[in-house]
Coordinates of C-alpha atoms in Angstrom, one line a residue:
Chain F
M10 CA 88.3 254.4 97.4
T11 CA 91.5 252.5 98.4
A12 CA 94.3 255.0 99.3
T13 CA 97.0 254.9 96.8
A14 CA 100.2 257.1 96.3
D15 CA 98.2 259.3 94.0
S16 CA 95.2 259.9 96.3
A17 CA 97.5 260.5 99.3
Q18 CA 98.6 263.7 97.3
L19 CA 95.0 264.9 96.5
A20 CA 93.3 267.5 98.7
E21 CA 90.9 266.2 101.2
F22 CA 87.9 267.2 99.1
D23 CA 89.1 265.6 95.9
R24 CA 90.0 262.3 97.6
D25 CA 86.6 262.2 99.6
A26 CA 84.4 263.3 96.7
A27 CA 86.2 261.0 94.2
V28 CA 84.4 258.3 92.1
T29 CA 85.8 255.3 90.1
P30 CA 84.2 253.8 87.1
S31 CA 82.5 250.5 87.8
G32 CA 80.4 249.8 84.8
E33 CA 78.5 251.4 81.9
G34 CA 77.5 254.9 83.3
I35 CA 78.1 253.6 86.8
Y36 CA 80.7 255.1 89.3
A37 CA 81.5 253.9 92.8
A38 CA 82.0 256.3 95.7
D39 CA 82.8 256.0 99.2
L40 CA 81.2 258.6 101.3
P41 CA 83.4 259.5 104.2
Q42 CA 82.6 260.4 107.9
G43 CA 83.8 263.9 107.8
W44 CA 81.1 265.5 105.7
H45 CA 78.2 264.9 107.8
V46 CA 76.1 267.3 109.8
G47 CA 73.4 266.2 112.1
G48 CA 71.6 263.3 110.6
G49 CA 73.3 263.0 107.2
I50 CA 76.0 263.9 104.8
N51 CA 75.9 267.5 103.5
G52 CA 73.7 268.0 100.2
G53 CA 76.4 270.1 98.7
F54 CA 79.0 267.4 99.2
Q55 CA 76.8 264.7 97.6
L56 CA 76.3 267.1 94.8
A57 CA 80.0 267.3 94.2
V58 CA 80.3 263.4 94.2
I59 CA 77.6 263.3 91.5
A60 CA 79.3 266.1 89.6
N61 CA 82.6 264.2 89.5
A62 CA 80.8 261.1 88.1
I63 CA 79.0 263.2 85.3
R64 CA 82.5 264.9 84.5
A65 CA 84.0 261.4 84.1
E66 CA 81.1 260.5 81.7
L67 CA 81.6 263.6 79.6
P68 CA 85.2 264.4 78.8
E69 CA 84.2 267.0 76.3
H70 CA 81.9 268.8 78.4
P71 CA 83.7 268.9 82.1
D72 CA 81.9 271.7 83.7
P73 CA 78.5 271.8 85.5
L74 CA 76.6 274.8 83.9
A75 CA 73.3 274.0 85.7
I76 CA 72.3 271.1 88.0
S77 CA 69.1 270.6 89.8
A78 CA 69.0 268.3 92.9
Y79 CA 66.1 266.6 94.5
Y80 CA 67.0 265.0 97.9
L81 CA 65.1 261.8 98.7
S82 CA 66.8 260.4 101.7
P83 CA 69.5 261.1 104.1
A84 CA 73.1 259.9 102.9
T85 CA 75.2 258.1 105.4
P86 CA 78.9 257.4 105.5
G87 CA 79.8 254.3 103.5
P88 CA 80.0 253.0 100.1
G89 CA 77.5 254.4 97.3
A90 CA 77.2 254.5 93.5
V91 CA 76.3 257.1 91.0
D92 CA 74.4 256.2 87.9
V93 CA 74.7 258.5 85.0
T94 CA 72.4 258.6 81.9
V95 CA 73.1 260.9 79.0
K96 CA 69.9 262.5 77.8
R97 CA 71.3 264.6 75.0
Q98 CA 75.0 265.1 73.8
G99 CA 75.2 268.5 72.0
R100 CA 78.0 270.4 70.4
S101 CA 78.3 273.1 73.1
A102 CA 76.6 271.4 75.9
S103 CA 75.2 268.0 77.1
T104 CA 72.3 267.1 79.4
V105 CA 72.2 264.1 81.8
A106 CA 70.3 262.5 84.6
A107 CA 72.3 261.2 87.6
E108 CA 71.5 259.6 90.8
L109 CA 73.5 258.9 94.0
R110 CA 72.3 255.7 95.7
Q111 CA 73.4 253.6 98.6
G112 CA 72.2 249.9 98.2
D113 CA 68.6 250.3 96.8
D114 CA 68.1 253.8 98.3
V115 CA 68.4 256.8 96.1
R116 CA 69.7 259.7 98.1
L117 CA 69.8 262.3 95.6
T118 CA 68.4 262.5 92.0
T119 CA 69.6 265.3 89.6
L120 CA 69.4 266.5 86.1
A121 CA 72.4 268.7 84.8
T122 CA 73.5 270.5 81.8
Y123 CA 77.4 270.3 81.4
G124 CA 79.6 272.4 79.1
D125 CA 83.0 274.0 78.8
L126 CA 83.4 277.1 80.8
G127 CA 86.5 278.0 79.0
A128 CA 84.6 277.9 75.7
L129 CA 82.0 280.6 76.9
P130 CA 82.3 283.9 75.1
E131 CA 85.0 286.1 76.9
Q132 CA 83.2 289.4 77.0
P133 CA 82.8 291.9 79.9
P134 CA 79.6 291.3 81.9
L135 CA 76.7 293.2 80.2
L136 CA 75.0 293.8 83.5
D137 CA 76.5 292.8 86.9
A138 CA 75.2 293.3 90.4
E139 CA 77.7 294.9 92.9
P140 CA 80.1 292.4 94.1
L141 CA 79.4 291.1 97.8
R142 CA 81.2 293.4 100.2
L143 CA 82.6 291.9 103.5
P144 CA 84.7 293.2 106.2
P145 CA 88.4 291.9 106.0
V146 CA 88.7 288.3 106.9
E147 CA 90.5 289.0 110.1
D148 CA 87.5 291.2 111.2
C149 CA 85.0 288.4 110.5
V150 CA 83.9 285.6 112.9
S151 CA 85.6 282.3 112.4
N152 CA 84.0 278.8 112.5
E153 CA 86.7 277.9 114.7
L154 CA 84.8 279.5 117.5
A155 CA 81.7 277.0 117.1
P156 CA 81.1 275.4 120.5
A157 CA 82.6 271.9 120.9
D158 CA 79.4 270.1 121.3
F159 CA 78.2 271.4 117.9
R160 CA 81.5 270.5 116.4
K161 CA 81.1 267.0 117.5
I162 CA 77.6 266.5 115.6
A163 CA 78.9 268.7 112.7
P164 CA 82.3 267.4 111.7
L165 CA 81.5 269.1 108.2
I166 CA 82.7 272.4 109.6
E167 CA 86.2 271.2 110.1
R168 CA 86.5 270.8 106.3
F169 CA 86.7 274.5 105.7
D170 CA 87.6 278.1 107.0
M171 CA 84.4 280.1 107.1
H172 CA 84.5 283.6 108.5
F173 CA 81.0 285.2 109.0
H174 CA 80.2 289.0 108.7
P175 CA 80.3 290.3 112.2
D176 CA 77.0 291.9 111.9
Q177 CA 75.1 288.6 111.0
V178 CA 76.4 286.2 113.6
G179 CA 73.8 287.3 116.2
F180 CA 71.7 284.2 115.5
F181 CA 74.3 281.9 116.9
L182 CA 73.8 283.6 120.2
G183 CA 70.0 283.9 120.0
E184 CA 70.0 287.4 118.4
P185 CA 69.0 287.1 114.9
T186 CA 68.8 290.2 112.7
G187 CA 65.4 289.1 111.1
R188 CA 66.8 290.4 107.7
G189 CA 67.2 286.9 106.3
E190 CA 70.8 287.4 105.1
L191 CA 74.1 285.5 106.0
S192 CA 77.5 286.0 104.4
C193 CA 81.1 284.8 104.8
W194 CA 84.5 284.2 103.5
F195 CA 85.1 280.7 102.6
R196 CA 88.0 278.3 101.6
L197 CA 88.5 274.6 101.8
K198 CA 91.0 273.2 104.2
D199 CA 94.6 272.5 103.1
G200 CA 94.7 275.2 100.6
R201 CA 92.5 273.4 98.0
E202 CA 91.7 276.1 95.4
P203 CA 88.1 276.6 94.2
D204 CA 87.0 275.0 91.1
P205 CA 83.5 274.4 89.3
I206 CA 83.1 271.2 91.4
S207 CA 84.0 272.7 94.7
L208 CA 81.6 275.6 94.0
L209 CA 78.7 273.1 94.2
F210 CA 79.8 272.3 97.7
A211 CA 80.2 276.0 98.5
V212 CA 76.6 277.0 97.5
D213 CA 75.3 274.7 100.4
A214 CA 78.2 275.0 103.0
M215 CA 76.8 277.8 105.1
P216 CA 74.0 277.3 107.8
P217 CA 70.4 277.8 106.7
V218 CA 69.5 281.4 106.3
S219 CA 66.4 280.8 108.3
G220 CA 68.7 280.9 111.4
D221 CA 68.7 284.7 110.9
L222 CA 65.0 284.7 111.2
G223 CA 65.0 283.2 114.6
L224 CA 64.6 279.7 113.5
P225 CA 67.9 277.9 114.0
G226 CA 68.3 274.2 113.2
W227 CA 68.2 271.9 110.1
A228 CA 66.1 273.2 107.2
P229 CA 65.5 270.2 104.9
T230 CA 66.2 271.0 101.3
L231 CA 63.3 270.1 98.9
E232 CA 65.2 271.1 95.7
L233 CA 68.4 272.9 95.0
S234 CA 69.5 274.3 91.6
A235 CA 73.0 275.4 91.2
Y236 CA 74.6 277.4 88.3
V237 CA 78.4 277.6 87.7
R238 CA 78.9 281.0 85.9
R239 CA 82.7 281.0 85.4
D240 CA 85.9 279.4 86.5
P241 CA 86.7 280.8 89.9
A242 CA 90.1 282.7 90.4
P243 CA 92.2 281.1 93.1
G244 CA 91.8 282.4 96.8
W245 CA 89.1 283.1 99.2
L246 CA 85.5 282.9 97.9
R247 CA 82.7 285.1 99.3
L248 CA 79.4 283.6 100.0
V249 CA 75.9 285.2 100.6
H250 CA 72.5 283.4 101.4
R251 CA 69.5 285.5 101.3
T252 CA 65.7 284.8 101.5
R253 CA 62.9 287.2 100.6
H254 CA 59.8 285.0 100.9
V255 CA 59.1 282.9 103.9
S256 CA 55.5 281.4 103.8
G257 CA 53.7 278.1 104.2
G258 CA 56.4 276.7 106.3
Q259 CA 58.8 277.0 103.4
F260 CA 61.4 279.5 102.1
E261 CA 63.7 280.0 99.3
E262 CA 67.5 280.4 99.9
D263 CA 69.3 282.1 97.2
C264 CA 73.1 281.9 97.3
E265 CA 75.8 283.9 95.3
V266 CA 79.4 283.0 95.1
W267 CA 81.9 285.6 94.4
D268 CA 85.7 285.0 93.7
S269 CA 88.8 286.9 94.7
A270 CA 88.6 288.8 91.1
D271 CA 85.3 290.1 92.0
N272 CA 83.4 287.9 89.6
L273 CA 80.1 286.2 90.2
V274 CA 81.2 282.5 89.8
A275 CA 78.1 280.6 91.0
Q276 CA 74.6 281.0 92.0
S277 CA 72.1 278.6 93.6
R278 CA 68.6 278.6 94.7
Q279 CA 67.0 276.1 97.0
L280 CA 63.4 275.5 98.3
A281 CA 63.6 274.4 101.9
R282 CA 61.3 273.6 104.9
L283 CA 61.6 275.8 107.9
P284 CA 63.0 274.2 110.9
R285 CA 60.3 272.9 113.4
Chain X
M6 CA 42.6 264.8 72.4
T7 CA 39.2 264.2 70.7
A8 CA 36.8 267.0 71.4
T9 CA 34.0 265.9 73.6
A10 CA 31.0 267.6 75.3
D11 CA 33.2 268.0 78.4
S12 CA 36.3 269.4 76.7
A13 CA 34.1 271.9 74.8
Q14 CA 33.2 273.4 78.1
L15 CA 37.1 273.6 79.2
A16 CA 38.8 276.8 79.0
E17 CA 41.4 276.9 76.1
F18 CA 44.4 276.3 78.3
D19 CA 42.8 273.2 80.1
R20 CA 41.8 271.8 76.7
D21 CA 45.2 272.3 74.9
A22 CA 47.3 271.2 78.0
A23 CA 45.2 268.1 78.7
V24 CA 46.6 264.6 78.8
T25 CA 44.8 261.2 78.8
P26 CA 46.3 258.1 80.4
S27 CA 47.7 255.6 77.8
G28 CA 49.6 253.1 79.8
E29 CA 51.5 252.5 83.1
G30 CA 52.8 256.0 83.9
I31 CA 52.3 257.2 80.3
Y32 CA 50.0 260.1 79.3
A33 CA 49.2 261.1 75.7
A34 CA 49.0 264.8 74.7
D35 CA 48.3 266.6 71.6
L36 CA 50.2 269.9 71.4
P37 CA 48.1 272.4 69.5
Q38 CA 49.3 275.1 67.0
G39 CA 48.3 278.1 69.2
W40 CA 51.0 278.0 71.8
H41 CA 54.2 278.4 69.7
V42 CA 56.5 281.2 69.3
G43 CA 59.1 281.5 66.7
G44 CA 60.6 278.0 66.1
G45 CA 58.8 275.9 68.9
I46 CA 56.0 275.5 71.3
N47 CA 56.5 277.7 74.5
G48 CA 58.6 276.1 77.3
G49 CA 56.1 277.1 80.0
F50 CA 53.2 275.6 78.0
Q51 CA 55.2 272.3 77.7
L52 CA 55.8 272.4 81.5
A53 CA 52.0 272.7 82.1
V54 CA 51.5 269.7 80.0
I55 CA 54.0 267.7 82.0
A56 CA 52.5 269.0 85.1
N57 CA 49.0 267.8 84.3
A58 CA 50.4 264.2 83.7
I59 CA 52.2 264.2 87.0
R60 CA 49.0 265.5 88.8
A61 CA 47.1 262.6 87.1
E62 CA 49.8 260.0 88.4
L63 CA 49.8 261.5 92.0
P64 CA 46.2 262.3 93.3
E65 CA 47.3 262.6 96.8
H66 CA 49.9 265.3 95.8
P67 CA 48.1 267.4 93.2
D68 CA 50.3 270.5 93.3
P69 CA 53.7 271.2 91.9
L70 CA 56.0 272.6 94.7
A71 CA 59.1 272.6 92.9
I72 CA 59.8 271.5 89.2
S73 CA 63.1 271.8 87.2
A74 CA 63.1 271.7 83.5
Y75 CA 65.8 270.9 81.0
Y76 CA 64.9 271.6 77.4
L77 CA 66.4 269.1 74.9
S78 CA 64.7 269.9 71.6
P79 CA 62.1 272.2 70.1
A80 CA 58.4 270.8 70.5
T81 CA 56.2 271.2 67.6
P82 CA 52.5 271.0 67.2
G83 CA 51.1 267.3 67.0
P84 CA 50.9 264.4 69.2
G85 CA 53.3 263.7 72.1
A86 CA 53.5 261.7 75.3
V87 CA 54.6 262.3 78.8
D88 CA 56.4 259.4 80.8
V89 CA 56.1 259.8 84.6
T90 CA 58.4 257.9 86.9
V91 CA 57.8 258.1 90.8
K92 CA 61.0 258.3 92.4
R93 CA 59.6 258.5 96.1
Q94 CA 56.3 258.8 97.5
G95 CA 56.3 260.5 101.0
R96 CA 53.6 261.5 103.4
S97 CA 53.6 265.2 102.5
A98 CA 55.3 265.2 99.2
S99 CA 56.3 262.9 96.2
T100 CA 59.2 263.3 93.9
V101 CA 59.0 262.3 90.2
A102 CA 60.9 262.3 86.9
A103 CA 58.7 263.2 84.0
E104 CA 59.7 263.7 80.2
L105 CA 57.8 265.1 77.3
R106 CA 58.5 263.2 74.1
Q107 CA 57.4 263.4 70.5
G108 CA 58.2 260.1 68.6
D109 CA 61.7 259.2 69.9
D110 CA 62.8 262.8 70.6
V111 CA 62.7 264.0 74.1
R112 CA 61.4 267.6 74.2
L113 CA 61.8 268.4 77.9
T114 CA 63.0 266.3 80.9
T115 CA 62.1 267.3 84.4
L116 CA 62.3 266.4 88.1
A117 CA 59.5 267.7 90.4
T118 CA 58.3 267.5 93.9
Y119 CA 54.6 267.6 94.3
G120 CA 52.4 268.2 97.4
D121 CA 49.2 269.6 98.5
L122 CA 49.4 273.4 98.8
G123 CA 46.2 273.3 100.9
A124 CA 48.0 271.4 103.6
L125 CA 50.9 273.8 104.1
P126 CA 50.8 275.7 107.5
E127 CA 48.5 278.7 107.4
Q128 CA 50.6 281.3 109.0
P129 CA 51.4 284.9 108.0
P130 CA 54.4 285.1 105.9
L131 CA 57.6 285.5 108.5
L132 CA 59.3 287.6 105.9
D133 CA 58.0 288.8 102.5
A134 CA 59.3 291.1 99.9
E135 CA 57.3 294.1 98.8
P136 CA 54.5 293.1 96.4
L137 CA 55.2 294.0 92.8
R138 CA 53.8 297.5 92.1
L139 CA 52.4 298.4 88.7
P140 CA 50.3 301.2 87.2
P141 CA 46.6 300.3 86.8
V142 CA 45.9 297.9 84.1
E143 CA 44.4 300.6 81.9
D144 CA 47.6 302.6 82.1
C145 CA 49.7 299.7 81.1
V146 CA 50.6 298.7 77.5
S147 CA 48.7 295.8 76.0
N148 CA 50.0 293.0 74.0
E149 CA 47.2 293.7 71.5
L150 CA 49.4 296.5 70.1
A151 CA 52.0 294.0 68.9
P152 CA 52.6 294.3 65.2
A153 CA 50.8 292.1 62.9
D154 CA 53.8 290.5 61.6
F155 CA 55.1 289.6 65.0
R156 CA 51.7 288.1 65.8
K157 CA 51.8 285.8 62.9
I158 CA 55.0 284.1 64.1
A159 CA 54.0 284.2 67.8
P160 CA 50.3 283.0 68.1
L161 CA 51.2 282.5 71.8
I162 CA 50.4 286.0 72.5
E163 CA 46.8 285.7 71.5
R164 CA 46.4 283.2 74.4
F165 CA 46.5 285.9 77.2
D166 CA 46.0 289.4 78.1
M167 CA 49.3 290.9 79.0
H168 CA 49.8 294.6 79.9
F169 CA 53.3 295.8 80.4
H170 CA 54.6 298.5 82.6
P171 CA 54.6 301.6 80.5
D172 CA 58.3 302.6 81.7
Q173 CA 59.6 299.1 80.4
V174 CA 58.2 298.8 76.9
G175 CA 61.0 300.9 75.3
F176 CA 62.7 297.9 74.1
F177 CA 59.8 297.0 71.7
L178 CA 60.7 300.3 70.0
G179 CA 64.5 299.9 70.2
E180 CA 64.8 301.9 73.4
P181 CA 65.7 299.4 76.2
T182 CA 66.2 300.7 79.7
G183 CA 69.4 298.6 80.3
R184 CA 68.2 297.8 83.8
G185 CA 67.2 294.3 83.1
E186 CA 63.5 294.3 84.3
L187 CA 60.3 293.6 82.7
S188 CA 56.8 293.4 84.5
C189 CA 53.3 293.2 83.5
W190 CA 49.6 292.2 84.2
F191 CA 48.6 288.8 83.1
R192 CA 45.6 286.7 82.7
L193 CA 44.7 283.9 80.4
K194 CA 42.1 284.3 77.7
D195 CA 38.4 283.4 78.2
G196 CA 38.4 284.3 82.0
R197 CA 40.3 281.1 83.0
E198 CA 41.4 281.8 86.7
P199 CA 45.0 281.2 87.8
D200 CA 45.8 277.9 89.5
P201 CA 49.1 276.1 90.4
I202 CA 49.4 274.5 86.8
S203 CA 48.8 277.8 84.8
L204 CA 51.3 279.5 87.1
L205 CA 53.9 277.3 85.5
F206 CA 52.9 278.8 82.2
A207 CA 52.8 282.3 83.6
V208 CA 56.7 282.2 84.7
D209 CA 57.7 281.7 81.1
A210 CA 55.0 283.7 79.2
M211 CA 56.8 287.1 79.1
P212 CA 59.4 288.1 76.3
P213 CA 63.1 287.4 77.6
V214 CA 64.3 290.0 79.8
S215 CA 67.4 290.4 77.8
G216 CA 65.3 292.4 75.4
D217 CA 65.6 295.2 78.1
L218 CA 69.4 295.0 77.8
G219 CA 69.1 295.8 74.0
L220 CA 69.3 292.1 72.9
P221 CA 65.8 291.4 71.6
G222 CA 65.0 288.1 70.2
W223 CA 64.7 284.4 71.4
A224 CA 66.9 283.5 74.4
P225 CA 67.2 279.6 74.4
T226 CA 66.5 278.3 78.0
L227 CA 69.1 275.9 79.3
E228 CA 67.3 275.2 82.5
L229 CA 64.1 276.4 84.3
S230 CA 63.1 275.7 87.9
A231 CA 59.7 276.9 89.0
Y232 CA 58.2 277.0 92.5
V233 CA 54.6 277.3 93.3
R234 CA 54.3 278.8 96.8
R235 CA 50.6 279.0 97.3
D236 CA 47.3 278.7 95.6
P237 CA 46.6 281.9 93.7
A238 CA 43.5 284.1 94.4
P239 CA 41.3 284.7 91.4
G240 CA 41.8 287.7 89.1
W241 CA 44.9 289.4 87.4
L242 CA 48.4 288.1 88.1
R243 CA 51.4 290.4 88.1
L244 CA 54.6 289.2 86.7
V245 CA 58.3 290.4 87.0
H246 CA 61.3 289.2 85.2
R247 CA 64.7 290.4 86.5
T248 CA 68.3 289.5 85.6
R249 CA 71.3 290.7 87.7
H250 CA 74.3 288.8 86.1
V251 CA 74.8 288.7 82.3
S252 CA 78.2 287.2 81.6
G253 CA 79.9 284.5 79.3
G254 CA 76.8 284.8 76.8
Q255 CA 74.4 283.5 79.5
F256 CA 72.0 285.3 81.9
E257 CA 69.8 284.2 84.8
E258 CA 66.2 285.3 84.6
D259 CA 64.2 285.4 87.9
C260 CA 60.4 285.5 87.8
E261 CA 58.0 286.4 90.6
V262 CA 54.2 285.9 90.3
W263 CA 52.0 288.0 92.6
D264 CA 48.3 287.3 92.9
S265 CA 45.3 289.8 93.2
A266 CA 45.6 289.4 97.2
D267 CA 49.1 290.6 97.0
N268 CA 50.6 287.1 97.8
L269 CA 53.7 285.8 96.1
V270 CA 52.4 282.8 94.5
A271 CA 55.1 281.4 92.3
Q272 CA 58.9 282.1 91.6
S273 CA 61.2 280.6 88.9
R274 CA 64.8 281.0 87.8
Q275 CA 66.0 280.2 84.5
L276 CA 69.6 280.1 82.9
A277 CA 69.4 281.1 79.3
R278 CA 71.7 282.0 76.4
L279 CA 71.8 285.5 75.2
P280 CA 70.1 286.1 71.8
R281 CA 72.8 286.2 69.1

């Protein structure tokens, strides 16, 4: 995107994940440097770019209710395009297929159902798990403590404040708990408040939970499905990643996102390969 | 499908969910009467039909590792077709898009990653939840006890033996537990042993878990993602459905499938609308 007066006022996340219409169901994107980690651009950030394109295509159904992402090749900084194909336009929800490509290479192919979170029935949750409990932010361990050589290959972590549960940071020091759980406080830099699009980034922002099992490193995602359950309240989010089944070189990673009003606002599940 | 000497020897599930090639990436299906429940053909059965078509298209990667299904319109008994588009053919896995349609109406659109379960590393699970515990089959409550008028609108339940946990059948009698959990023993009729394709049916075979919250009835699936984690051992399967978050008129339903050797063999999550 060319910088304009408008885009200069946007928060970093909105500016970087923005798309512009460039044809029938086609949106141009420019994937910036800052969101990569190791070999490619973060999967959750790619999902946010796709989610912005779908939102532009479906003005009556602006919110992702469910989106399933299959990652095909690593995305790199530079131009890209999102193709959106509407599969069904309904009264309360629409379903689309959308792909992020760079040149002829598809990075990420998705299916999604969009709706209007504001139109969901306002009723107290009929059943709800206990909200995620974390020690106060100031007692948690900030991502600013990450070693300089890691920050160099993971500029992604400069994009947000992430404060880990102090009982779960052992794996950064070679002392994993073995329980398969990782949780943190989370907010985007420059005070950008959470919304349904940024929640899609949040569910994939933490390091893989396999680290807590003594297997640090990159865990390639085979598939990730994310669900936005309600509009988040402003303020810090709390994230938790859990895995219960690690077998055949694979594991599932379940994420919950809780907002400052103690509501579950998003969930995701991914199937990933264990780091080698 | 025309009945042949071969198909007569097939188990009901294989005969009914079979597809035959009818063009480049196109497979013909004939959705039989027996798998519907209420207004449409069961979603898990539709998934099995699609899964058979994908398997036919990808001989080197016969097993669904992950498949995400978005249901667009109710499927009805009669002819249909599955269109399979290969998105990426890799060494250890391939990703495809596949749709089940009847005439011009798409019933179900999916993305899937297929691989070879037999080629996954053989290692003891690094972490595993406790296998699902159920009372012995003979102490559980058989689906044969379902009332005749229900069996008339739900011929689906004649396709399998399902024996529910006796502590969780209250909702059939108007006395739900309110915990949001439902579990059972499960096997297909005529002794057809479980395999990766039938697991996709199994994850959607039980009644919606919302019944256990006092909301019996049909809960339309917005999205269902299923994961096959390993080849199931022969014998009975154990299924459990759980929900933890019911809000905004929606709930997530997580399914686990355990085999007779106490291995987790499949998982699924769906986002569904509460019955009205």
